[in-house]
């Protein structure tokens, strides 16, 4: 397993299990199986609606002595309706209570988008708060507070552009991680390079192209990453599966990746990719597939009157 080492010596396993779209009722069994396979990094979020079941599972695994809390790397995320300073500590408190943990290894601001307190999912422009009303710097200062209280050992952001991260340059704690959609169709080399220069580690979400993403995030002409012909050819040549090529590429370029699966054999297949090496030719061939193509476009934030645009979001 490759690891990302933080300044204080903490090590995050580069391959984690994603839990977005892992439904309540199936996520617990998936976590249990993942731990058996060897996964030690779990990516969660309060908006995924499954943290209570994940917490029950962790508790059972700890009680049975299968793993201890310190063996695991647990990430969660602050939802957009908890951006106001006074909401951040209660939000991480609720997540810790659901996960039945005393601390998170990593807590991320889920999106650079603020919603009204009682809004979980948006249906109109009325549901939003602007970044003038709740500046990202206000949310970030409250994130620093929860880190300093020991509730999160590391803090970071998600879905942030270079310029939004750079906006935190005067902060007490600079964002340590940026979790973004990243795969060969969306290499985002600028974010990887900026991260390497400024110490912001990148975690790739949807590293397999999220073929199970919600219908609202699909369009008819979406290419299917796992069915890419060039990836299939490389996979055949190196004796791996397409998913393993995608994950080995992500890890080898120095990012971490959090593929979601609830299927035991696919979880094992994905985990095995962490021990693979692609040669320079294969890495170059995968690099060449970039087409700046997002699956999670962020257009759901662009409701009339919301004050948010996709262009501004990613710029
Ligand atoms: P499943 O959970 O049934 O295994 P992403 O991580 O990019 O969001 O992709 C998740 C999607 O990819 C899910 O539909 C998941 O289905 C599927 N998936 C996960 N691992 C593999 C694999 N090794 N081969 C094919 N599909 C996979």
Tab-separated table of C-alpha atoms and ligand atoms in Angstrom:
chain	number	residue	atom	x	y	z
A	1	UNK	CA	0.000	0.000	0.000
A	2	UNK	CA	1.178	3.510	-0.749
A	3	UNK	CA	0.579	6.148	1.937
A	4	UNK	CA	0.357	9.909	2.065
A	5	UNK	CA	2.370	11.170	5.005
A	6	UNK	CA	1.196	14.378	6.675
A	7	UNK	CA	3.595	16.877	8.258
A	8	UNK	CA	2.947	15.444	11.742
A	9	UNK	CA	3.821	11.927	10.555
A	10	UNK	CA	0.229	10.616	10.252
A	11	UNK	CA	-0.154	8.306	7.265
A	12	UNK	CA	-3.266	7.996	5.118
A	13	UNK	CA	-3.528	4.792	3.039
A	14	UNK	CA	-3.679	5.928	-0.586
A	15	UNK	CA	-6.472	3.530	-1.494
A	16	UNK	CA	-9.695	3.924	0.453
A	17	UNK	CA	-13.242	2.702	0.162
A	18	UNK	CA	-15.774	5.249	-1.094
A	19	UNK	CA	-19.214	5.135	0.536
A	20	UNK	CA	-21.100	7.621	-1.664
A	21	UNK	CA	-24.029	5.669	-3.169
A	22	UNK	CA	-23.484	2.713	-0.815
A	23	UNK	CA	-27.049	2.389	0.384
A	24	UNK	CA	-28.092	1.948	3.988
A	25	UNK	CA	-28.755	-1.765	4.371
A	26	UNK	CA	-25.713	-2.708	2.302
A	27	UNK	CA	-22.971	-0.341	3.433
A	28	UNK	CA	-22.346	-2.108	6.764
A	29	UNK	CA	-21.671	-5.479	5.153
A	30	UNK	CA	-19.443	-3.761	2.589
A	31	UNK	CA	-17.359	-2.089	5.311
A	32	UNK	CA	-16.998	-5.371	7.163
A	33	UNK	CA	-15.868	-7.162	4.035
A	34	UNK	CA	-13.538	-4.315	3.106
A	35	UNK	CA	-11.802	-4.510	6.489
A	36	UNK	CA	-11.388	-8.275	5.979
A	37	UNK	CA	-9.806	-7.616	2.568
A	38	UNK	CA	-7.391	-5.110	4.100
A	39	UNK	CA	-8.948	-1.678	3.515
A	40	UNK	CA	-8.107	0.727	6.337
A	41	UNK	CA	-9.223	4.038	4.787
A	42	UNK	CA	-12.949	4.856	4.638
A	43	UNK	CA	-14.397	7.912	2.967
A	44	UNK	CA	-17.709	9.053	4.450
A	45	UNK	CA	-19.941	12.130	4.478
A	46	UNK	CA	-22.993	13.121	6.429
A	47	UNK	CA	-24.973	13.778	3.232
A	48	UNK	CA	-24.511	10.151	2.113
A	49	UNK	CA	-27.118	9.236	4.744
A	50	UNK	CA	-25.331	6.065	5.825
A	51	UNK	CA	-22.962	7.133	8.615
A	52	UNK	CA	-25.056	5.600	11.420
A	53	UNK	CA	-24.858	2.142	9.832
A	54	UNK	CA	-21.129	2.614	9.198
A	55	UNK	CA	-20.713	3.582	12.865
A	56	UNK	CA	-22.543	0.447	14.040
A	57	UNK	CA	-20.224	-1.616	11.878
A	58	UNK	CA	-17.054	0.055	13.163
A	59	UNK	CA	-18.284	-0.486	16.707
A	60	UNK	CA	-18.821	-4.190	16.065
A	61	UNK	CA	-15.393	-4.547	14.439
A	62	UNK	CA	-13.742	-2.802	17.408
A	63	UNK	CA	-15.694	-4.845	19.973
A	64	UNK	CA	-14.759	-8.095	18.214
A	65	UNK	CA	-11.106	-7.019	18.196
A	66	UNK	CA	-10.872	-7.275	14.395
A	67	UNK	CA	-9.402	-3.769	14.107
A	68	UNK	CA	-8.900	-0.881	16.498
A	69	UNK	CA	-9.869	2.742	15.890
A	70	UNK	CA	-6.230	3.736	15.438
A	71	UNK	CA	-5.830	1.182	12.638
A	72	UNK	CA	-8.373	3.076	10.525
A	73	UNK	CA	-8.304	6.310	8.557
A	74	UNK	CA	-11.801	7.816	8.656
A	75	UNK	CA	-12.745	10.850	6.587
A	76	UNK	CA	-16.054	12.704	6.683
A	77	UNK	CA	-17.403	15.960	5.257
A	78	UNK	CA	-19.282	19.047	6.370
A	79	UNK	CA	-22.509	19.440	4.380
A	80	UNK	CA	-23.288	22.764	2.696
A	81	UNK	CA	-26.099	23.696	5.110
A	82	UNK	CA	-23.629	23.807	8.025
A	83	UNK	CA	-21.202	26.446	6.676
A	84	UNK	CA	-22.049	29.107	9.241
A	85	UNK	CA	-19.398	29.270	11.965
A	86	UNK	CA	-21.745	28.263	14.777
A	87	UNK	CA	-22.896	25.170	12.827
A	88	UNK	CA	-19.534	23.519	12.205
A	89	UNK	CA	-18.809	22.075	15.674
A	90	UNK	CA	-22.350	20.645	16.036
A	91	UNK	CA	-22.070	19.161	12.526
A	92	UNK	CA	-18.857	17.283	13.240
A	93	UNK	CA	-20.372	16.313	16.602
A	94	UNK	CA	-23.339	14.692	14.842
A	95	UNK	CA	-21.049	12.843	12.433
A	96	UNK	CA	-18.840	11.614	15.279
A	97	UNK	CA	-21.923	10.451	17.129
A	98	UNK	CA	-23.210	8.587	14.040
A	99	UNK	CA	-19.797	7.045	13.342
A	100	UNK	CA	-19.394	6.292	17.076
A	101	UNK	CA	-15.885	7.744	17.045
A	102	UNK	CA	-14.131	10.313	19.216
A	103	UNK	CA	-12.242	11.893	16.345
A	104	UNK	CA	-12.014	11.927	12.567
A	105	UNK	CA	-8.712	11.535	10.791
A	106	UNK	CA	-9.836	14.024	8.183
A	107	UNK	CA	-12.772	16.433	7.937
A	108	UNK	CA	-13.488	18.188	4.644
A	109	UNK	CA	-15.690	21.094	3.562
A	110	UNK	CA	-17.793	19.125	1.061
A	111	UNK	CA	-18.437	21.907	-1.508
A	112	UNK	CA	-17.622	25.628	-1.749
A	113	UNK	CA	-21.377	26.246	-1.709
A	114	UNK	CA	-23.509	27.400	1.243
A	115	UNK	CA	-27.130	26.401	1.798
A	116	UNK	CA	-29.682	27.570	4.307
A	117	UNK	CA	-29.632	25.649	7.593
A	118	UNK	CA	-32.843	23.677	6.970
A	119	UNK	CA	-32.021	22.745	3.353
A	120	UNK	CA	-30.345	19.430	2.589
A	121	UNK	CA	-30.986	19.120	-1.131
A	122	UNK	CA	-31.819	22.056	-3.325
A	123	UNK	CA	-34.934	22.719	-5.369
A	124	UNK	CA	-34.774	26.483	-5.961
A	125	UNK	CA	-32.485	29.492	-5.814
A	126	UNK	CA	-34.150	30.349	-2.479
A	127	UNK	CA	-32.314	27.457	-0.821
A	128	UNK	CA	-28.879	29.062	-1.052
A	129	UNK	CA	-26.744	31.456	0.922
A	130	UNK	CA	-24.176	33.372	-1.076
A	131	UNK	CA	-20.453	33.292	-0.367
A	132	UNK	CA	-20.794	36.960	0.568
A	133	UNK	CA	-23.286	35.971	3.274
A	134	UNK	CA	-21.186	33.028	4.487
A	135	UNK	CA	-17.614	33.460	3.237
A	136	UNK	CA	-15.528	30.305	2.850
A	137	UNK	CA	-13.040	31.931	5.238
A	138	UNK	CA	-15.721	31.910	7.995
A	139	UNK	CA	-16.396	28.205	7.475
A	140	UNK	CA	-12.678	27.498	7.360
A	141	UNK	CA	-11.962	29.302	10.645
A	142	UNK	CA	-14.565	27.049	12.308
A	143	UNK	CA	-12.913	24.011	10.682
A	144	UNK	CA	-9.599	25.126	12.218
A	145	UNK	CA	-11.322	25.337	15.602
A	146	UNK	CA	-12.585	21.748	15.433
A	147	UNK	CA	-9.099	20.613	14.382
A	148	UNK	CA	-7.550	22.478	17.299
A	149	UNK	CA	-10.067	20.838	19.635
A	150	UNK	CA	-8.869	17.432	18.410
A	151	UNK	CA	-12.203	16.464	16.813
A	152	UNK	CA	-10.481	16.156	13.433
A	153	UNK	CA	-6.785	15.382	13.184
A	154	UNK	CA	-6.566	16.885	9.712
A	155	UNK	CA	-8.808	19.263	7.773
A	156	UNK	CA	-9.271	19.945	4.104
A	157	UNK	CA	-11.692	20.779	1.349
A	158	UNK	CA	-13.496	19.088	-1.511
A	159	UNK	CA	-14.496	20.308	-4.961
A	160	UNK	CA	-12.244	23.371	-4.583
A	161	UNK	CA	-10.399	25.037	-7.443
A	162	UNK	CA	-6.802	26.262	-7.074
A	163	UNK	CA	-7.979	29.847	-6.592
A	164	UNK	CA	-10.435	28.908	-3.822
A	165	UNK	CA	-7.740	27.003	-1.922
A	166	UNK	CA	-5.291	29.850	-2.430
A	167	UNK	CA	-7.922	32.085	-0.800
A	168	UNK	CA	-7.001	30.394	2.490
A	169	UNK	CA	-3.347	31.482	2.272
A	170	UNK	CA	-3.483	33.448	5.544
A	171	UNK	CA	-5.158	30.645	7.473
A	172	UNK	CA	-3.831	29.122	10.715
A	173	UNK	CA	-4.025	25.687	9.070
A	174	UNK	CA	-3.764	25.552	5.283
A	175	UNK	CA	-6.092	22.932	3.717
A	176	UNK	CA	-4.235	19.637	3.882
A	177	UNK	CA	-6.326	17.721	1.332
A	178	UNK	CA	-8.501	18.599	-1.642
A	179	UNK	CA	-10.857	15.807	-2.658
A	180	UNK	CA	-12.026	16.191	-6.241
A	181	UNK	CA	-13.377	14.175	-9.124
A	182	UNK	CA	-10.323	12.812	-10.899
A	183	UNK	CA	-9.741	10.030	-13.445
A	184	UNK	CA	-8.108	9.756	-16.887
A	185	UNK	CA	-10.904	11.740	-18.579
A	186	UNK	CA	-10.375	14.542	-15.997
A	187	UNK	CA	-6.695	14.566	-15.072
A	188	UNK	CA	-6.714	18.048	-13.528
A	189	UNK	CA	-2.929	18.259	-13.699
A	190	UNK	CA	-3.127	21.889	-12.487
A	191	UNK	CA	-4.605	20.728	-9.172
A	192	UNK	CA	-2.057	17.931	-8.827
A	193	UNK	CA	0.839	20.321	-9.547
A	194	UNK	CA	-0.533	23.015	-7.233
A	195	UNK	CA	-1.018	20.400	-4.526
A	196	UNK	CA	2.576	19.219	-4.859
A	197	UNK	CA	3.885	22.820	-4.612
A	198	UNK	CA	1.672	23.922	-1.744
A	199	UNK	CA	1.296	20.738	0.309
A	200	UNK	CA	-2.367	20.075	-0.507
A	201	UNK	CA	-2.728	16.352	-1.027
A	202	UNK	CA	-5.245	15.252	-3.672
A	203	UNK	CA	-7.807	12.493	-3.231
A	204	UNK	CA	-9.567	11.352	-6.397
A	205	UNK	CA	-13.280	10.654	-6.116
A	206	UNK	CA	-15.194	8.833	-8.852
A	207	UNK	CA	-11.879	7.269	-9.951
A	208	UNK	CA	-13.802	4.615	-11.921
A	209	UNK	CA	-16.171	7.095	-13.551
A	210	UNK	CA	-19.091	6.613	-11.111
A	211	UNK	CA	-21.301	4.632	-13.435
A	212	UNK	CA	-23.867	4.396	-10.613
A	213	UNK	CA	-24.177	8.185	-10.244
A	214	UNK	CA	-27.735	9.503	-9.877
A	215	UNK	CA	-29.806	10.016	-13.035
A	216	UNK	CA	-29.690	13.787	-12.578
A	217	UNK	CA	-25.930	13.611	-13.150
A	218	UNK	CA	-26.174	11.744	-16.465
A	219	UNK	CA	-26.401	12.846	-20.053
A	220	UNK	CA	-26.944	10.690	-23.096
A	221	UNK	CA	-23.466	11.223	-24.574
A	222	UNK	CA	-21.485	10.450	-21.395
A	223	UNK	CA	-18.519	8.205	-22.221
A	224	UNK	CA	-18.239	5.133	-19.941
A	225	UNK	CA	-14.758	5.219	-18.456
A	226	UNK	CA	-14.708	1.552	-17.416
A	227	UNK	CA	-15.458	0.609	-21.036
A	228	UNK	CA	-12.721	2.749	-22.590
A	229	UNK	CA	-11.018	0.776	-25.384
A	230	UNK	CA	-7.520	2.080	-24.619
A	231	UNK	CA	-7.893	1.180	-20.927
A	232	UNK	CA	-9.125	-2.298	-21.922
A	233	UNK	CA	-6.066	-2.767	-24.154
A	234	UNK	CA	-3.636	-1.739	-21.405
A	235	UNK	CA	-5.474	-3.978	-18.937
A	236	UNK	CA	-5.110	-6.945	-21.247
A	237	UNK	CA	-1.430	-6.216	-21.860
A	238	UNK	CA	-0.538	-5.945	-18.165
A	239	UNK	CA	-2.818	-8.768	-17.001
A	240	UNK	CA	-5.146	-6.595	-14.938
A	241	UNK	CA	-8.739	-5.403	-15.109
A	242	UNK	CA	-9.748	-1.951	-16.429
A	243	UNK	CA	-10.642	-0.821	-12.877
A	244	UNK	CA	-7.194	-1.869	-11.660
A	245	UNK	CA	-5.494	0.129	-14.427
A	246	UNK	CA	-7.513	3.229	-13.467
A	247	UNK	CA	-6.663	2.869	-9.779
A	248	UNK	CA	-2.987	1.979	-10.269
A	249	UNK	CA	-2.657	5.072	-12.492
A	250	UNK	CA	-4.250	7.286	-9.806
A	251	UNK	CA	-1.986	6.004	-7.043
A	252	UNK	CA	1.147	6.057	-9.159
A	253	UNK	CA	0.701	9.712	-10.089
A	254	UNK	CA	0.731	10.504	-6.384
A	255	UNK	CA	-2.954	10.935	-5.570
A	256	UNK	CA	-5.124	8.781	-3.355
A	257	UNK	CA	-8.302	7.205	-4.705
A	258	UNK	CA	-11.550	6.107	-3.077
A	259	UNK	CA	-13.369	3.716	-5.442
A	260	UNK	CA	-16.844	2.815	-4.233
A	261	UNK	CA	-17.963	-0.783	-4.292
A	262	UNK	CA	-20.331	-2.882	-2.234
A	263	UNK	CA	-19.406	-6.065	-4.083
A	264	UNK	CA	-16.833	-8.313	-2.334
A	265	UNK	CA	-15.004	-9.465	-5.464
A	266	UNK	CA	-14.839	-5.958	-6.945
A	267	UNK	CA	-13.647	-4.575	-3.588
A	268	UNK	CA	-10.857	-7.180	-3.558
A	269	UNK	CA	-10.018	-6.454	-7.198
A	270	UNK	CA	-9.753	-2.742	-6.460
A	271	UNK	CA	-7.652	-3.285	-3.338
A	272	UNK	CA	-5.177	-5.407	-5.297
A	273	UNK	CA	-4.553	-2.426	-7.608
A	274	UNK	CA	-2.712	-0.737	-4.731
A	275	UNK	CA	0.126	-3.254	-5.198
A	276	UNK	CA	0.364	-2.872	-8.982
A	277	UNK	CA	2.999	-0.969	-10.960
A	278	UNK	CA	2.286	0.408	-14.416
A	279	UNK	CA	5.271	1.025	-16.676
A	280	UNK	CA	5.957	4.465	-18.139
A	281	UNK	CA	4.398	3.514	-21.460
A	282	UNK	CA	1.106	2.527	-19.830
A	283	UNK	CA	1.109	5.648	-17.628
A	284	UNK	CA	1.634	7.793	-20.738
A	285	UNK	CA	-1.165	6.040	-22.619
A	286	UNK	CA	-3.587	6.634	-19.738
A	287	UNK	CA	-2.453	10.271	-19.419
A	288	UNK	CA	-3.287	10.782	-23.094
A	289	UNK	CA	-6.983	10.021	-22.503
A	290	UNK	CA	-7.638	13.364	-20.797
A	291	UNK	CA	-10.642	15.216	-22.203
A	292	UNK	CA	-11.539	17.515	-19.300
A	293	UNK	CA	-14.774	15.568	-18.862
A	294	UNK	CA	-16.641	15.774	-15.570
A	295	UNK	CA	-19.312	13.320	-14.499
A	296	UNK	CA	-20.157	15.383	-11.393
A	297	UNK	CA	-20.565	18.681	-13.212
A	298	UNK	CA	-21.954	20.767	-10.373
A	299	UNK	CA	-24.806	22.022	-12.574
A	300	UNK	CA	-27.192	21.097	-9.738
A	301	UNK	CA	-25.912	24.226	-7.936
A	302	UNK	CA	-26.728	26.462	-10.889
A	303	UNK	CA	-30.426	27.046	-10.128
A	304	UNK	CA	-31.846	30.445	-11.147
A	305	UNK	CA	-31.259	32.895	-8.326
A	306	UNK	CA	-28.787	30.656	-6.481
A	307	UNK	CA	-25.902	33.026	-7.142
A	308	UNK	CA	-23.695	30.071	-8.109
A	309	UNK	CA	-22.494	29.178	-11.608
A	310	UNK	CA	-20.542	26.183	-12.797
A	311	UNK	CA	-18.018	28.483	-14.411
A	312	UNK	CA	-17.315	30.256	-11.139
A	313	UNK	CA	-17.379	26.978	-9.213
A	314	UNK	CA	-14.480	25.380	-11.079
A	315	UNK	CA	-12.549	28.499	-12.059
B	1	LIG	P1	-20.494	-1.904	-7.238
B	1	LIG	O1	-20.650	-1.120	-5.982
B	1	LIG	O2	-21.683	-2.756	-7.552
B	1	LIG	O3	-19.196	-2.690	-7.266
B	1	LIG	P2	-16.748	5.268	-8.549
B	1	LIG	O4	-15.880	4.749	-7.455
B	1	LIG	O5	-15.985	5.890	-9.682
B	1	LIG	O6	-17.867	6.153	-8.037
B	1	LIG	O7	-17.464	4.005	-9.234
B	1	LIG	C1	-18.399	3.222	-8.529
B	1	LIG	C2	-19.135	2.336	-9.509
B	1	LIG	O8	-18.213	1.409	-10.096
B	1	LIG	C3	-20.195	1.489	-8.843
B	1	LIG	O9	-21.237	1.327	-9.771
B	1	LIG	C4	-19.486	0.183	-8.541
B	1	LIG	O10	-20.423	-0.859	-8.475
B	1	LIG	C5	-18.607	0.057	-9.761
B	1	LIG	N1	-17.367	-0.683	-9.533
B	1	LIG	C6	-16.575	-0.649	-8.443
B	1	LIG	N2	-15.483	-1.426	-8.614
B	1	LIG	C7	-15.587	-1.965	-9.847
B	1	LIG	C8	-14.769	-2.852	-10.599
B	1	LIG	N3	-13.644	-3.319	-10.109
B	1	LIG	N4	-15.203	-3.200	-11.846
B	1	LIG	C9	-16.373	-2.709	-12.346
B	1	LIG	N5	-17.180	-1.873	-11.685
B	1	LIG	C10	-16.792	-1.490	-10.445
